[in-house]
mmCIF file of C-alpha atoms in Angstrom:
data_model
loop_
_atom_site.group_PDB
_atom_site.id
_atom_site.type_symbol
_atom_site.label_atom_id
_atom_site.label_comp_id
_atom_site.label_asym_id
_atom_site.label_seq_id
_atom_site.Cartn_x
_atom_site.Cartn_y
_atom_site.Cartn_z
ATOM 1 C CA MET A 1 93.324 141.412 133.073
ATOM 2 C CA LYS A 2 93.033 139.855 136.529
ATOM 3 C CA LEU A 3 90.332 137.371 137.448
ATOM 4 C CA SER A 4 88.130 137.716 140.511
ATOM 5 C CA GLN A 5 88.410 134.951 143.098
ATOM 6 C CA VAL A 6 85.666 132.395 143.638
ATOM 7 C CA LYS A 7 85.155 132.020 147.393
ATOM 8 C CA ASN A 8 82.607 129.224 147.772
ATOM 9 C CA ASP A 9 83.120 125.429 147.546
ATOM 10 C CA TRP A 10 84.380 125.700 143.959
ATOM 11 C CA ALA A 11 87.526 127.456 145.258
ATOM 12 C CA PRO A 12 89.590 124.295 145.985
ATOM 13 C CA LEU A 13 88.900 122.991 142.470
ATOM 14 C CA PHE A 14 89.845 126.344 140.922
ATOM 15 C CA SER A 15 93.052 126.293 142.947
ATOM 16 C CA GLU A 16 93.825 122.746 141.801
ATOM 17 C CA PHE A 17 93.310 123.621 138.141
ATOM 18 C CA PHE A 18 95.193 126.919 138.129
ATOM 19 C CA GLN A 19 98.196 125.293 139.822
ATOM 20 C CA SER A 20 98.449 122.823 136.934
ATOM 21 C CA GLU A 21 100.429 123.481 133.753
ATOM 22 C CA GLU A 22 97.199 123.889 131.765
ATOM 23 C CA GLY A 23 95.874 126.299 134.373
ATOM 24 C CA GLN A 24 99.043 128.390 134.304
ATOM 25 C CA ASN A 25 98.857 128.556 130.509
ATOM 26 C CA LEU A 26 95.260 129.795 130.723
ATOM 27 C CA GLU A 27 96.201 132.309 133.391
ATOM 28 C CA ARG A 28 98.947 133.690 131.130
ATOM 29 C CA PHE A 29 96.433 134.087 128.309
ATOM 30 C CA ILE A 30 93.966 135.862 130.616
ATOM 31 C CA SER A 31 96.717 138.222 131.806
ATOM 32 C CA THR A 32 97.154 139.443 128.212
ATOM 33 C CA LEU A 33 93.491 140.411 127.811
ATOM 34 C CA ASP A 34 92.361 144.005 127.716
ATOM 35 C CA GLU A 35 89.254 144.308 129.871
ATOM 36 C CA GLU A 36 87.805 146.954 127.547
ATOM 37 C CA ASN A 37 87.929 144.443 124.693
ATOM 38 C CA THR A 38 86.768 141.341 126.537
ATOM 39 C CA TYR A 39 83.278 140.105 127.317
ATOM 40 C CA PRO A 40 82.037 139.592 129.965
ATOM 41 C CA LYS A 41 83.659 142.005 132.414
ATOM 42 C CA ALA A 42 86.329 140.394 134.579
ATOM 43 C CA VAL A 43 84.097 140.562 137.659
ATOM 44 C CA ASN A 44 81.476 138.431 135.860
ATOM 45 C CA ILE A 45 83.628 135.756 134.199
ATOM 46 C CA PHE A 46 83.025 133.256 137.028
ATOM 47 C CA LYS A 47 79.536 134.472 137.945
ATOM 48 C CA ALA A 48 77.972 131.071 137.160
ATOM 49 C CA PHE A 49 80.101 129.500 139.906
ATOM 50 C CA GLU A 50 79.478 132.302 142.386
ATOM 51 C CA LEU A 51 75.699 131.995 142.044
ATOM 52 C CA CYS A 52 75.619 128.185 141.961
ATOM 53 C CA PRO A 53 77.906 126.499 144.510
ATOM 54 C CA LEU A 54 78.973 122.940 143.764
ATOM 55 C CA LYS A 55 76.996 121.496 146.675
ATOM 56 C CA LYS A 56 73.810 123.055 145.235
ATOM 57 C CA THR A 57 74.481 122.183 141.581
ATOM 58 C CA LYS A 58 71.829 119.790 140.257
ATOM 59 C CA VAL A 59 71.815 120.702 136.555
ATOM 60 C CA ILE A 60 74.581 121.788 134.200
ATOM 61 C CA ILE A 61 73.564 123.542 130.979
ATOM 62 C CA LEU A 62 76.479 123.823 128.581
ATOM 63 C CA GLY A 63 76.670 126.562 125.985
ATOM 64 C CA GLN A 64 79.482 127.573 123.615
ATOM 65 C CA ASP A 65 81.071 130.960 124.235
ATOM 66 C CA PRO A 66 79.663 134.219 125.657
ATOM 67 C CA TYR A 67 77.536 136.630 123.666
ATOM 68 C CA HIS A 68 79.804 138.985 121.732
ATOM 69 C CA GLY A 69 77.454 141.970 121.486
ATOM 70 C CA PRO A 70 77.748 145.016 123.783
ATOM 71 C CA ASN A 71 76.265 144.605 127.291
ATOM 72 C CA GLN A 72 74.990 141.059 126.635
ATOM 73 C CA ALA A 73 77.419 138.672 128.339
ATOM 74 C CA HIS A 74 77.276 138.658 132.131
ATOM 75 C CA GLY A 75 78.780 135.310 133.077
ATOM 76 C CA LEU A 76 75.795 132.957 132.703
ATOM 77 C CA ALA A 77 75.427 130.846 129.553
ATOM 78 C CA PHE A 78 72.466 131.955 127.385
ATOM 79 C CA SER A 79 71.565 134.729 129.854
ATOM 80 C CA VAL A 80 71.626 138.511 129.347
ATOM 81 C CA PRO A 81 71.099 141.330 131.855
ATOM 82 C CA ARG A 82 67.479 142.148 132.601
ATOM 83 C CA GLU A 83 67.442 145.353 130.558
ATOM 84 C CA GLU A 84 68.850 143.735 127.403
ATOM 85 C CA LYS A 85 66.793 142.391 124.502
ATOM 86 C CA ILE A 86 66.277 138.613 124.645
ATOM 87 C CA PRO A 87 68.671 136.970 122.123
ATOM 88 C CA PRO A 88 67.275 134.550 119.505
ATOM 89 C CA SER A 89 68.754 131.402 121.117
ATOM 90 C CA LEU A 90 67.266 132.252 124.488
ATOM 91 C CA ARG A 91 63.951 133.116 122.881
ATOM 92 C CA ASN A 92 63.932 129.583 121.453
ATOM 93 C CA ILE A 93 64.794 128.154 124.873
ATOM 94 C CA TYR A 94 61.799 130.003 126.292
ATOM 95 C CA LYS A 95 59.583 128.668 123.496
ATOM 96 C CA GLU A 96 60.627 125.107 124.333
ATOM 97 C CA LEU A 97 60.104 125.788 128.040
ATOM 98 C CA HIS A 98 56.583 127.031 127.264
ATOM 99 C CA GLU A 99 55.780 123.952 125.155
ATOM 100 C CA ASP A 100 57.395 121.549 127.597
ATOM 101 C CA LEU A 101 56.003 122.787 130.916
ATOM 102 C CA ASN A 102 53.289 125.198 129.772
ATOM 103 C CA LEU A 103 55.053 128.074 131.506
ATOM 104 C CA PRO A 104 54.408 131.609 130.242
ATOM 105 C CA LEU A 105 56.946 133.131 127.869
ATOM 106 C CA ARG A 106 59.393 135.347 129.744
ATOM 107 C CA ASP A 107 59.925 139.045 129.121
ATOM 108 C CA THR A 108 63.477 139.168 130.485
ATOM 109 C CA GLY A 109 66.597 137.268 129.454
ATOM 110 C CA ASP A 110 68.177 137.254 132.924
ATOM 111 C CA LEU A 111 68.563 133.622 134.081
ATOM 112 C CA THR A 112 69.953 134.439 137.528
ATOM 113 C CA HIS A 113 66.994 132.665 139.133
ATOM 114 C CA TRP A 114 67.934 129.422 137.345
ATOM 115 C CA ALA A 115 71.481 129.682 138.743
ATOM 116 C CA LYS A 116 70.116 130.166 142.259
ATOM 117 C CA GLU A 117 67.899 127.101 141.759
ATOM 118 C CA GLY A 118 70.978 124.943 141.195
ATOM 119 C CA VAL A 119 71.532 125.257 137.437
ATOM 120 C CA LEU A 120 75.176 125.834 136.502
ATOM 121 C CA LEU A 121 74.966 127.916 133.313
ATOM 122 C CA LEU A 122 78.379 127.137 131.903
ATOM 123 C CA ASN A 123 79.883 128.061 128.551
ATOM 124 C CA THR A 124 82.667 125.844 127.181
ATOM 125 C CA VAL A 125 84.721 129.043 126.669
ATOM 126 C CA LEU A 126 84.285 131.852 129.204
ATOM 127 C CA THR A 127 85.479 134.955 127.350
ATOM 128 C CA VAL A 128 85.205 136.480 123.878
ATOM 129 C CA GLU A 129 86.272 139.575 121.962
ATOM 130 C CA PRO A 130 83.579 142.109 121.029
ATOM 131 C CA ARG A 131 81.733 141.102 117.844
ATOM 132 C CA LYS A 132 84.083 138.137 117.228
ATOM 133 C CA ALA A 133 82.279 134.884 117.987
ATOM 134 C CA GLY A 134 84.642 132.089 118.984
ATOM 135 C CA SER A 135 87.640 134.411 119.241
ATOM 136 C CA HIS A 136 88.881 132.883 122.529
ATOM 137 C CA GLN A 137 88.475 129.253 121.554
ATOM 138 C CA LYS A 138 91.579 127.053 121.884
ATOM 139 C CA LYS A 139 93.200 129.471 124.342
ATOM 140 C CA GLY A 140 92.884 127.169 127.361
ATOM 141 C CA TRP A 141 89.277 127.613 128.468
ATOM 142 C CA GLU A 142 88.298 124.208 127.045
ATOM 143 C CA GLN A 143 90.758 122.480 129.377
ATOM 144 C CA PHE A 144 89.307 124.407 132.308
ATOM 145 C CA THR A 145 85.727 123.451 131.496
ATOM 146 C CA ASP A 146 86.794 119.825 130.833
ATOM 147 C CA PHE A 147 88.230 119.798 134.350
ATOM 148 C CA ILE A 148 85.133 121.385 135.904
ATOM 149 C CA ILE A 149 82.751 118.977 134.153
ATOM 150 C CA LYS A 150 84.810 115.941 135.194
ATOM 151 C CA LYS A 151 84.927 117.121 138.827
ATOM 152 C CA THR A 152 81.193 117.890 138.776
ATOM 153 C CA SER A 153 80.519 114.412 137.387
ATOM 154 C CA ASP A 154 82.666 112.895 140.148
ATOM 155 C CA HIS A 155 80.777 114.814 142.842
ATOM 156 C CA ASP A 156 78.526 112.792 145.127
ATOM 157 C CA SER A 157 74.961 113.443 143.927
ATOM 158 C CA ALA A 158 73.240 112.579 140.633
ATOM 159 C CA LYS A 159 72.970 115.486 138.211
ATOM 160 C CA VAL A 160 71.541 116.374 134.819
ATOM 161 C CA PHE A 161 73.911 117.508 132.063
ATOM 162 C CA ILE A 162 72.160 119.353 129.225
ATOM 163 C CA LEU A 163 74.398 119.529 126.159
ATOM 164 C CA TRP A 164 73.120 121.862 123.434
ATOM 165 C CA GLY A 165 75.150 121.888 120.221
ATOM 166 C CA SER A 166 78.255 119.977 119.126
ATOM 167 C CA PRO A 167 80.885 121.883 121.207
ATOM 168 C CA ALA A 168 78.923 121.061 124.367
ATOM 169 C CA GLN A 169 78.370 117.453 123.288
ATOM 170 C CA LYS A 170 82.122 116.914 122.955
ATOM 171 C CA LYS A 171 82.207 117.117 126.763
ATOM 172 C CA GLU A 172 80.087 113.979 127.106
ATOM 173 C CA ARG A 173 83.199 111.850 127.559
ATOM 174 C CA MET A 174 83.847 113.663 130.875
ATOM 175 C CA ILE A 175 80.505 112.581 132.347
ATOM 176 C CA ASP A 176 79.643 109.328 134.115
ATOM 177 C CA SER A 177 76.492 108.288 132.245
ATOM 178 C CA SER A 178 75.776 105.457 134.719
ATOM 179 C CA LYS A 179 75.257 108.047 137.460
ATOM 180 C CA HIS A 180 73.950 111.151 135.697
ATOM 181 C CA LEU A 181 71.318 111.974 133.085
ATOM 182 C CA ILE A 182 72.782 113.345 129.854
ATOM 183 C CA LEU A 183 70.376 115.229 127.581
ATOM 184 C CA LYS A 184 71.644 116.108 124.101
ATOM 185 C CA SER A 185 70.032 118.103 121.314
ATOM 186 C CA PRO A 186 70.934 120.615 118.608
ATOM 187 C CA HIS A 187 71.791 124.131 119.735
ATOM 188 C CA PRO A 188 68.771 126.439 120.275
ATOM 189 C CA SER A 189 70.144 128.905 117.729
ATOM 190 C CA PRO A 190 67.670 129.769 114.916
ATOM 191 C CA LEU A 191 70.141 128.049 112.558
ATOM 192 C CA SER A 192 69.754 124.649 114.221
ATOM 193 C CA SER A 193 66.784 124.682 116.614
ATOM 194 C CA TYR A 194 64.412 123.072 114.106
ATOM 195 C CA ARG A 195 66.701 120.036 113.726
ATOM 196 C CA GLY A 196 65.598 118.567 117.045
ATOM 197 C CA PHE A 197 65.906 121.180 119.765
ATOM 198 C CA PHE A 198 62.194 121.920 119.632
ATOM 199 C CA GLY A 199 60.310 119.022 121.152
ATOM 200 C CA SER A 200 63.320 117.697 123.099
ATOM 201 C CA GLN A 201 61.595 118.444 126.454
ATOM 202 C CA PRO A 202 64.764 119.010 128.504
ATOM 203 C CA PHE A 203 62.992 120.787 131.344
ATOM 204 C CA SER A 204 60.403 118.123 132.139
ATOM 205 C CA LYS A 205 62.974 115.322 131.674
ATOM 206 C CA THR A 206 65.311 117.114 134.088
ATOM 207 C CA ASN A 207 62.688 117.468 136.791
ATOM 208 C CA GLU A 208 61.537 113.876 136.348
ATOM 209 C CA PHE A 209 65.114 112.648 136.881
ATOM 210 C CA LEU A 210 65.654 114.904 139.904
ATOM 211 C CA SER A 211 62.405 113.731 141.462
ATOM 212 C CA LYS A 212 63.338 110.063 140.926
ATOM 213 C CA ASN A 213 66.626 110.743 142.707
ATOM 214 C CA ALA A 214 64.911 112.426 145.676
ATOM 215 C CA LEU A 215 66.185 115.857 144.655
ATOM 216 C CA LYS A 216 64.133 119.043 144.578
ATOM 217 C CA GLU A 217 62.852 119.917 141.123
ATOM 218 C CA ILE A 218 63.993 123.126 139.396
ATOM 219 C CA LYS A 219 61.507 125.990 139.380
ATOM 220 C CA TRP A 220 62.105 126.953 135.773
#
Protein backbone atom coordinates (compact mmCIF):
# COMPACT_ATOMS: atom_id res chain seq x y z
CA MET A 1 0.00 0.00 0.00
CA LYS A 2 1.25 3.49 -0.84
CA LEU A 3 0.50 6.52 1.30
CA SER A 4 -0.91 9.75 -0.07
CA GLN A 5 1.29 12.83 0.31
CA VAL A 6 0.46 15.61 2.75
CA LYS A 7 0.97 18.93 0.94
CA ASN A 8 0.41 21.60 3.58
CA ASP A 9 2.78 22.83 6.33
CA TRP A 10 2.98 19.35 7.87
CA ALA A 11 4.92 18.16 4.79
CA PRO A 12 8.43 19.15 6.00
CA LEU A 13 7.86 17.30 9.28
CA PHE A 14 6.58 14.21 7.45
CA SER A 15 9.65 14.34 5.23
CA GLU A 16 11.94 14.63 8.27
CA PHE A 17 10.34 11.65 9.99
CA PHE A 18 10.16 9.35 6.97
CA GLN A 19 13.83 9.99 6.17
CA SER A 20 14.78 8.70 9.63
CA GLU A 21 15.45 5.04 10.41
CA GLU A 22 12.17 4.80 12.35
CA GLY A 23 10.32 6.39 9.45
CA GLN A 24 11.83 3.98 6.94
CA ASN A 25 10.85 1.04 9.15
CA LEU A 26 7.26 2.32 9.28
CA GLU A 27 7.23 2.87 5.54
CA ARG A 28 8.34 -0.74 4.99
CA PHE A 29 5.50 -1.95 7.21
CA ILE A 30 2.97 0.20 5.33
CA SER A 31 4.24 -1.16 1.99
CA THR A 32 3.26 -4.68 3.11
CA LEU A 33 -0.36 -3.73 3.83
CA ASP A 34 -3.20 -4.84 1.63
CA GLU A 35 -5.52 -1.88 1.12
CA GLU A 36 -8.56 -4.16 1.05
CA ASN A 37 -7.69 -5.35 4.55
CA THR A 38 -6.66 -2.04 6.10
CA TYR A 39 -8.75 0.70 7.66
CA PRO A 40 -8.99 3.54 6.85
CA LYS A 41 -8.44 3.66 3.09
CA ALA A 42 -4.96 4.81 2.11
CA VAL A 43 -6.30 8.15 0.86
CA ASN A 44 -7.70 8.88 4.35
CA ILE A 45 -4.83 7.76 6.61
CA PHE A 46 -3.46 11.32 6.94
CA LYS A 47 -6.81 13.10 6.63
CA ALA A 48 -6.47 14.68 10.09
CA PHE A 49 -3.35 16.52 8.91
CA GLU A 50 -4.85 17.52 5.57
CA LEU A 51 -7.89 19.11 7.23
CA CYS A 52 -5.96 20.74 10.09
CA PRO A 53 -2.69 22.40 9.06
CA LEU A 54 -0.08 22.87 11.76
CA LYS A 55 -0.39 26.66 11.71
CA LYS A 56 -4.12 26.33 12.47
CA THR A 57 -3.82 23.56 15.08
CA LYS A 58 -5.01 24.79 18.48
CA VAL A 59 -6.23 21.52 20.04
CA ILE A 60 -4.97 17.96 19.76
CA ILE A 61 -7.36 15.16 20.74
CA LEU A 62 -5.56 11.84 21.03
CA GLY A 63 -7.35 8.55 20.52
CA GLN A 64 -6.02 4.99 20.28
CA ASP A 65 -6.36 3.28 16.92
CA PRO A 66 -8.97 3.61 14.14
CA TYR A 67 -12.38 2.00 14.26
CA HIS A 68 -12.12 -1.56 12.96
CA GLY A 69 -15.69 -1.97 11.68
CA PRO A 70 -16.60 -1.64 7.98
CA ASN A 71 -16.93 1.94 6.66
CA GLN A 72 -16.24 3.55 10.06
CA ALA A 73 -12.65 4.79 10.00
CA HIS A 74 -12.02 7.81 7.78
CA GLY A 75 -8.83 9.31 9.18
CA LEU A 76 -10.13 11.40 12.09
CA ALA A 77 -9.94 10.04 15.64
CA PHE A 78 -13.40 9.23 17.09
CA SER A 79 -15.12 10.36 13.87
CA VAL A 80 -17.16 8.30 11.39
CA PRO A 81 -18.59 9.27 8.00
CA ARG A 82 -21.87 11.15 8.12
CA GLU A 83 -23.99 8.19 7.01
CA GLU A 84 -22.58 5.80 9.63
CA LYS A 85 -24.14 5.07 13.02
CA ILE A 86 -22.56 7.05 15.87
CA PRO A 87 -20.20 4.71 17.81
CA PRO A 88 -20.59 4.37 21.60
CA SER A 89 -17.40 6.30 22.46
CA LEU A 90 -18.42 9.24 20.30
CA ARG A 91 -21.93 9.13 21.70
CA ASN A 92 -20.37 9.56 25.15
CA ILE A 93 -18.24 12.44 23.87
CA TYR A 94 -21.41 14.11 22.63
CA LYS A 95 -23.09 13.54 26.01
CA GLU A 96 -20.19 15.25 27.77
CA LEU A 97 -20.26 18.07 25.22
CA HIS A 98 -23.98 18.54 25.92
CA GLU A 99 -23.43 18.61 29.70
CA ASP A 100 -20.35 20.80 29.47
CA LEU A 101 -21.51 23.48 27.02
CA ASN A 102 -25.25 22.79 26.82
CA LEU A 103 -24.96 22.09 23.11
CA PRO A 104 -27.60 19.87 21.49
CA LEU A 105 -26.77 16.20 20.97
CA ARG A 106 -25.54 15.58 17.44
CA ASP A 107 -27.17 13.25 14.93
CA THR A 108 -24.03 12.63 12.87
CA GLY A 109 -20.65 11.22 13.87
CA ASP A 110 -18.66 13.20 11.28
CA LEU A 111 -16.20 15.50 13.12
CA THR A 112 -14.81 17.18 10.01
CA HIS A 113 -16.01 20.55 11.30
CA TRP A 114 -13.87 20.14 14.45
CA ALA A 115 -10.80 19.48 12.27
CA LYS A 116 -11.50 22.63 10.25
CA GLU A 117 -11.82 24.58 13.51
CA GLY A 118 -8.25 23.67 14.43
CA VAL A 119 -8.69 20.36 16.27
CA LEU A 120 -6.16 17.72 15.23
CA LEU A 121 -8.05 14.44 15.68
CA LEU A 122 -5.09 12.12 15.99
CA ASN A 123 -4.98 8.43 16.84
CA THR A 124 -1.78 7.05 18.38
CA VAL A 125 -1.86 4.32 15.68
CA LEU A 126 -3.20 5.28 12.25
CA THR A 127 -4.21 1.95 10.70
CA VAL A 128 -5.92 -1.29 11.75
CA GLU A 129 -7.03 -4.60 10.29
CA PRO A 130 -10.78 -5.19 9.87
CA ARG A 131 -12.40 -6.38 13.11
CA LYS A 132 -9.01 -6.65 14.89
CA ALA A 133 -8.64 -3.83 17.40
CA GLY A 134 -5.02 -2.92 18.08
CA SER A 135 -3.71 -5.10 15.26
CA HIS A 136 -1.24 -2.46 14.00
CA GLN A 137 0.14 -1.46 17.37
CA LYS A 138 3.93 -1.67 17.78
CA LYS A 139 4.48 -1.55 14.01
CA GLY A 140 6.02 1.94 13.99
CA TRP A 141 3.02 4.25 14.17
CA GLU A 142 3.72 5.07 17.83
CA GLN A 143 7.12 6.50 16.90
CA PHE A 144 5.48 8.61 14.21
CA THR A 145 2.86 10.03 16.55
CA ASP A 146 5.52 10.60 19.26
CA PHE A 147 7.41 12.68 16.70
CA ILE A 148 4.31 14.62 15.61
CA ILE A 149 3.26 15.40 19.20
CA LYS A 150 6.77 16.58 20.13
CA LYS A 151 6.95 18.83 17.05
CA THR A 152 3.45 20.17 17.73
CA SER A 153 4.45 20.91 21.32
CA ASP A 154 7.56 22.72 20.08
CA HIS A 155 5.51 24.85 17.68
CA ASP A 156 5.16 28.53 18.52
CA SER A 157 1.63 28.95 19.91
CA ALA A 158 0.02 27.55 23.08
CA LYS A 159 -2.20 24.54 22.49
CA VAL A 160 -4.51 22.17 24.34
CA PHE A 161 -3.69 18.46 24.39
CA ILE A 162 -6.66 16.26 25.31
CA LEU A 163 -5.50 12.78 26.29
CA TRP A 164 -8.31 10.24 26.64
CA GLY A 165 -7.27 6.80 27.88
CA SER A 166 -3.91 5.36 28.93
CA PRO A 167 -2.33 4.94 25.44
CA ALA A 168 -2.91 8.65 24.78
CA GLN A 169 -1.68 9.63 28.25
CA LYS A 170 1.65 7.88 27.63
CA LYS A 171 2.35 10.71 25.17
CA GLU A 172 2.32 13.31 27.94
CA ARG A 173 6.10 13.16 28.22
CA MET A 174 6.33 14.65 24.70
CA ILE A 175 4.42 17.79 25.69
CA ASP A 176 5.76 20.97 27.29
CA SER A 177 3.34 21.41 30.19
CA SER A 178 4.72 24.89 31.01
CA LYS A 179 3.46 26.13 27.64
CA HIS A 180 0.40 24.02 26.85
CA LEU A 181 -2.72 22.84 28.67
CA ILE A 182 -2.86 19.06 29.13
CA LEU A 183 -6.29 17.58 29.89
CA LYS A 184 -6.38 13.92 30.92
CA SER A 185 -9.30 11.63 31.66
CA PRO A 186 -10.41 8.03 31.15
CA HIS A 187 -11.33 6.99 27.62
CA PRO A 188 -14.94 7.79 26.59
CA SER A 189 -15.59 4.12 25.87
CA PRO A 190 -18.64 2.69 27.72
CA LEU A 191 -16.15 0.48 29.59
CA SER A 192 -14.36 3.42 31.21
CA SER A 193 -16.37 6.62 30.71
CA TYR A 194 -17.97 6.46 34.16
CA ARG A 195 -14.56 6.43 35.87
CA GLY A 196 -14.05 10.15 35.32
CA PHE A 197 -14.64 10.99 31.67
CA PHE A 198 -18.13 12.26 32.41
CA GLY A 199 -17.87 15.56 34.23
CA SER A 200 -14.30 16.27 33.06
CA GLN A 201 -15.47 19.34 31.06
CA PRO A 202 -12.74 19.23 28.39
CA PHE A 203 -14.59 21.48 25.96
CA SER A 204 -15.18 24.44 28.28
CA LYS A 205 -11.66 24.11 29.77
CA THR A 206 -10.20 24.14 26.25
CA ASN A 207 -12.03 27.29 25.23
CA GLU A 208 -11.18 29.03 28.49
CA PHE A 209 -7.47 28.33 27.91
CA LEU A 210 -7.62 29.45 24.27
CA SER A 211 -9.39 32.66 25.25
CA LYS A 212 -6.79 33.41 27.95
CA ASN A 213 -4.08 32.99 25.32
CA ALA A 214 -5.81 35.35 22.87
CA LEU A 215 -6.76 32.49 20.56
CA LYS A 216 -10.15 31.99 18.94
CA GLU A 217 -12.34 29.51 20.78
CA ILE A 218 -13.42 26.26 19.10
CA LYS A 219 -16.99 26.15 17.82
CA TRP A 220 -17.71 22.65 19.08
